[in-house]
mmCIF file of C-alpha atoms in Angstrom:
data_model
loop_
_atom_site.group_PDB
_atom_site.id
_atom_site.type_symbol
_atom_site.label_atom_id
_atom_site.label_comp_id
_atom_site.label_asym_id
_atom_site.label_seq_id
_atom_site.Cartn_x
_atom_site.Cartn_y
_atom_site.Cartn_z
ATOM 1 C CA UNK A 1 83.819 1.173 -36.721
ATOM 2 C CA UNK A 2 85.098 -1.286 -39.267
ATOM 3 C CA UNK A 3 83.925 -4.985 -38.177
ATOM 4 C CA UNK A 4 80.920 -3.897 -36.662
ATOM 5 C CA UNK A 5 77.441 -3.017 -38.316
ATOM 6 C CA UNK A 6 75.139 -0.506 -37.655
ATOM 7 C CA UNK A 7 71.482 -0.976 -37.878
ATOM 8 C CA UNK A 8 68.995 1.727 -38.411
ATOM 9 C CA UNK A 9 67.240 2.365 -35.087
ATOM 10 C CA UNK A 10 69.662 0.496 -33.074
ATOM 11 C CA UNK A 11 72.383 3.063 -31.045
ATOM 12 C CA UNK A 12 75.242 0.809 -30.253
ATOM 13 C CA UNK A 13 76.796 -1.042 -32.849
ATOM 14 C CA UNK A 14 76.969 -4.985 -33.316
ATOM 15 C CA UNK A 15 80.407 -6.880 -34.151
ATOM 16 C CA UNK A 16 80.016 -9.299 -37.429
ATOM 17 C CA UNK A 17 79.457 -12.304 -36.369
ATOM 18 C CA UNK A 18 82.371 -15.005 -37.527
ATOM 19 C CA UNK A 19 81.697 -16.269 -40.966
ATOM 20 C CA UNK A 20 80.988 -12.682 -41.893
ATOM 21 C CA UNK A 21 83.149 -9.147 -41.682
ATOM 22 C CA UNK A 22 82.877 -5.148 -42.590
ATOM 23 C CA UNK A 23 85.653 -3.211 -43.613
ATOM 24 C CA UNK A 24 84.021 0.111 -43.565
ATOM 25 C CA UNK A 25 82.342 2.256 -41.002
ATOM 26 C CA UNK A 26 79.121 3.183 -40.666
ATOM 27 C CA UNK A 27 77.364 -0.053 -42.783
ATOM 28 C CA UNK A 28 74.433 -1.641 -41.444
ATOM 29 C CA UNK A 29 75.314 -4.819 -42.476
ATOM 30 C CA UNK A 30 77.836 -7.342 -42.552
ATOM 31 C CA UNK A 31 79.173 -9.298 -45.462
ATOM 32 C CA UNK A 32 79.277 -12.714 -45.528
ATOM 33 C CA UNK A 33 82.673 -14.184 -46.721
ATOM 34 C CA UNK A 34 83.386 -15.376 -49.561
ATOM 35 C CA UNK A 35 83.867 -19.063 -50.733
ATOM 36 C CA UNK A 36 87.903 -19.379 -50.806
ATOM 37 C CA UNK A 37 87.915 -17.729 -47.896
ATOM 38 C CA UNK A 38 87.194 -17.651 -43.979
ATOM 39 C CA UNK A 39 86.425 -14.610 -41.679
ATOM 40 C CA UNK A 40 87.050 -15.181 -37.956
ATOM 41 C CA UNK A 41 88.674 -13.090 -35.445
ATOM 42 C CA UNK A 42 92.409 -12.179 -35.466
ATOM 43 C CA UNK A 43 94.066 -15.146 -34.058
ATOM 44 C CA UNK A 44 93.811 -15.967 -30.695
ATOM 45 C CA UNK A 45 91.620 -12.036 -29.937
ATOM 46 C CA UNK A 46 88.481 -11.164 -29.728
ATOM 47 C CA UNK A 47 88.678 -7.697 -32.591
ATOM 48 C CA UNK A 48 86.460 -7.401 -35.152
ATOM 49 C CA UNK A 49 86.344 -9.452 -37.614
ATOM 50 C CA UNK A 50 87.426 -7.004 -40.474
ATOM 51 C CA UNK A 51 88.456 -8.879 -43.429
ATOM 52 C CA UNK A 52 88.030 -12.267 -44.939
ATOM 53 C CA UNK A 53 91.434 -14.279 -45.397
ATOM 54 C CA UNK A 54 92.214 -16.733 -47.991
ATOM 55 C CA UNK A 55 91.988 -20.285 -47.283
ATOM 56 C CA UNK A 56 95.086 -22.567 -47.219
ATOM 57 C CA UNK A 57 96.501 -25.220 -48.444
ATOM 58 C CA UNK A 58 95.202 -28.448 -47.337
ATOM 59 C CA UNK A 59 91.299 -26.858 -46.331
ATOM 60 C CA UNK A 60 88.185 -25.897 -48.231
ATOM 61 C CA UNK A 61 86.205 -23.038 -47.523
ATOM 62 C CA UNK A 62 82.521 -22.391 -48.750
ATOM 63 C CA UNK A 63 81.162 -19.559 -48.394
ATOM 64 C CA UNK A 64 80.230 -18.436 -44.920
ATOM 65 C CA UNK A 65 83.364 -20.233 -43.635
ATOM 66 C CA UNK A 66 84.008 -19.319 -40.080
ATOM 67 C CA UNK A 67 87.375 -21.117 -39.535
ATOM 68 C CA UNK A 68 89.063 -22.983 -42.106
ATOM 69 C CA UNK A 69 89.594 -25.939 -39.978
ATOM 70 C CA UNK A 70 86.327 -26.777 -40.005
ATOM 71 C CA UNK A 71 87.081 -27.841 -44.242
ATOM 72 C CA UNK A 72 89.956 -30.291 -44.346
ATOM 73 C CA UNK A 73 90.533 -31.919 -47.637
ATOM 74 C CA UNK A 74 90.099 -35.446 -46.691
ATOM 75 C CA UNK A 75 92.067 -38.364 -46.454
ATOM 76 C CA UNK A 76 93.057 -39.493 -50.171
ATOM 77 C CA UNK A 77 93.417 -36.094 -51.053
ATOM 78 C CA UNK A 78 95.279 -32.958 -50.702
ATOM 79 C CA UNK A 79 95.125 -29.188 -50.716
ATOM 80 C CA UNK A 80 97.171 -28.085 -53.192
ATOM 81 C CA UNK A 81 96.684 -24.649 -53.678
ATOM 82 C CA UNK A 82 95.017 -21.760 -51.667
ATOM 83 C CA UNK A 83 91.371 -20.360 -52.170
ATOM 84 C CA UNK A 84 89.529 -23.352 -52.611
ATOM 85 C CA UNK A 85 85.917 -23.437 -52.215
ATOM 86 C CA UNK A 86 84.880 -26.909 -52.692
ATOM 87 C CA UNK A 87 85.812 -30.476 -51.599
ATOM 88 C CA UNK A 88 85.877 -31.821 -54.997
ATOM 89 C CA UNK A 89 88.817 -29.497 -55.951
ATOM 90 C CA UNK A 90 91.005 -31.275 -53.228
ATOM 91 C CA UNK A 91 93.373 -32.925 -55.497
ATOM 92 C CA UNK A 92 93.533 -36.692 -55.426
ATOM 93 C CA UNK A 93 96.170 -38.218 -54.162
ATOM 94 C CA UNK A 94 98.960 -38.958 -56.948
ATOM 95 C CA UNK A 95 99.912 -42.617 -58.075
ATOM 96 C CA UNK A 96 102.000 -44.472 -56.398
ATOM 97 C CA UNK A 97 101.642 -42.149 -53.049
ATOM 98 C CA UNK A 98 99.123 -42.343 -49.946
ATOM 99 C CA UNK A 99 97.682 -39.760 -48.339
ATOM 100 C CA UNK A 100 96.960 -40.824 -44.684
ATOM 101 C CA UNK A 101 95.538 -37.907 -42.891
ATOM 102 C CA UNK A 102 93.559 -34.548 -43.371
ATOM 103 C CA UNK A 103 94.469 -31.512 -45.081
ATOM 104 C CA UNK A 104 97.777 -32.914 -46.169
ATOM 105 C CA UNK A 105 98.791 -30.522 -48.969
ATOM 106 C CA UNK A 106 101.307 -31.034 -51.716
ATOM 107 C CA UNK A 107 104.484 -30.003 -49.799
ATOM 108 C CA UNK A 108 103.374 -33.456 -47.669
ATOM 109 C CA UNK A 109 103.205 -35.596 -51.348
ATOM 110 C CA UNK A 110 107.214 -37.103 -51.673
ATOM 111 C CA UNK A 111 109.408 -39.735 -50.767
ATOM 112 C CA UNK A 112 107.661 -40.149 -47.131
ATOM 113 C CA UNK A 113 103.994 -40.999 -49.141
ATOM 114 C CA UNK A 114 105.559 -43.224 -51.532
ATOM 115 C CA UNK A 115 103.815 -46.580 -50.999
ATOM 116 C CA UNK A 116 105.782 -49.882 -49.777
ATOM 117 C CA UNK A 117 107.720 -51.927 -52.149
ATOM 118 C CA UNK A 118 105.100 -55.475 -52.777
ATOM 119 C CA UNK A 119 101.516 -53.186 -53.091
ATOM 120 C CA UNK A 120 100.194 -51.183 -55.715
ATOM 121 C CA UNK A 121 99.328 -47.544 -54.656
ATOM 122 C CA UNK A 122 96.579 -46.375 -57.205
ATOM 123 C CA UNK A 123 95.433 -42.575 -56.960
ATOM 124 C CA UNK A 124 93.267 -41.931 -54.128
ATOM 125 C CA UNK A 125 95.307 -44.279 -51.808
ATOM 126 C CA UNK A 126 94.566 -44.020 -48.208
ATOM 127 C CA UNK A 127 97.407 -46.057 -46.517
ATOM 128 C CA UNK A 128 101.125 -47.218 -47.290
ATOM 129 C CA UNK A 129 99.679 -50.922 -47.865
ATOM 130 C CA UNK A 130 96.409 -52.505 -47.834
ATOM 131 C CA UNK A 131 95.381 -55.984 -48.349
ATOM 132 C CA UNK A 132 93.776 -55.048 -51.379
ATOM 133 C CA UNK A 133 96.460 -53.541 -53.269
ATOM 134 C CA UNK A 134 99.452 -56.563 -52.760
ATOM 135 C CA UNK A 135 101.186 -56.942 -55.451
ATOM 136 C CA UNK A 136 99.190 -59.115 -58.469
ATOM 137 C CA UNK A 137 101.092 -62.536 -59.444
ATOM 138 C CA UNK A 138 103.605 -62.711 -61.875
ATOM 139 C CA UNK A 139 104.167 -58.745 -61.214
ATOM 140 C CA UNK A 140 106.852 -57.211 -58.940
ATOM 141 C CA UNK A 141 105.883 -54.113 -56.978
ATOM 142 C CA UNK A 142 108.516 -51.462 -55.817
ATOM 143 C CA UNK A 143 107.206 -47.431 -54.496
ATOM 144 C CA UNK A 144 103.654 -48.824 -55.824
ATOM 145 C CA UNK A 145 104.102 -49.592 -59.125
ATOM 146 C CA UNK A 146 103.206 -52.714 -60.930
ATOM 147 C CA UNK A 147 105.805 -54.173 -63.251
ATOM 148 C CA UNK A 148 105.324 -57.632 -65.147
ATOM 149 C CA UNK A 149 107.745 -59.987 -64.686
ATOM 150 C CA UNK A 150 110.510 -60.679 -66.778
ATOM 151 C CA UNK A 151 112.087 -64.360 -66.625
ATOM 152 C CA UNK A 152 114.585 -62.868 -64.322
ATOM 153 C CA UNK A 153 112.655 -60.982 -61.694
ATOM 154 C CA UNK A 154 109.942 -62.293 -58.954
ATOM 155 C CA UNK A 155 106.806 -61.507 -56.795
ATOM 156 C CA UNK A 156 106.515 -60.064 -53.885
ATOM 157 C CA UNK A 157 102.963 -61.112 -53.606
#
C-alpha cells in the first residue's frame, strides 16, 4: 500500500521511514523528500507517511527533513516564505527591527520588532537594545534609526 515499500524477497511490507514517503503501491523503495519539504507521519498518528509537505514559514528543510521543527530560521532572521531549503535563504532581519526568537516569519516583522527609541537597530538585530547599538553622539535615535542632530534636537545617548 501507498507509504510502505516492498522489497523483492521480503513478504510483508515495510512503512517509509520519516524523512522519506511512497505514494504508490507496490514500489520497493521509498523516496526520500525533497529539500523544501518534510515527510513525517500525519499529525499526531502513526499512518504512512505518504506524501512530503511543504515547509513553512519561519523553518528550513533540506532534503531528508523529517519534521520541520528540527530547521528554524534562527534568531536575526526570519522565514518569509514557504519551501525553503537552506538556512542562508532565511531572510535577515529588516532595519530598524529585531528578531528575538526562532522561526519568526514575516507576519512577526511590525510595530512589536521595531527597536527602542535611543539604539540603532541595524539588519540582523537580535534584541530591542543592546549596549552596542546606543545611540552615537550628536545623533538622536527613535524606532532604530540614526538621525544627526540639528541645533534644535538632542541625544539620547
Amino acid at each position: 500500500t501507498a507509504g510502505h515499500r516492498c522489497p523483492a524477497g521480503i513478504n510483508n511490507q515495510i512503512p517509509c521511514e520519516p524523512g522519506t514517503y511512497q505514494p504508490n503501491t507496490r514500489q520497493s523503495t521509498c523516496i526520500s523528500c525533497e529539500a523544501g519539504y518534510y515527510c513525517d507521519h500525519p499529525a499526531g498518528t502513526l499512518n504512512p507517511v505518504t506524501s512530503h509537505i511543504v515547509c513553512p514559514k519561519g523553518y528550513y528543510c533540506p532534503a531528508g527533513t523529517k519534521n520541520y521543527k528540527m530547521f528554524p530560521c534562527p534568531e536575526g532572521t526570519f522565514g518569509g516564505s514557504t519551501g525553503l531549503t537552506t538556512e542562508a535563504q532565511c531572510t535577515t532581519c529588516t532595519v530598524n527591527h529585531f528578531c528575538n526568537r526562532k522561526a519568526m516569519t514575516d507576519a512577526d516583522i511590525g510595530a512589536a520588532t521595531i527597536c527602542r527609541d535611543g539604539y540603532t537597530c541595524p539588519a540582523g538585530q537580535r534584541l530591542p537594545a543592546s549596549i552596542v547599538n546606543i545611540c552615537p553622539s550628536d545623533y538622536y535615535c527613535a524606532a532604530g534609526v540614526a538621525t544627526q542632530c540639528d541645533d534644535d534636537k538632542y541625544t539620547f545617548g
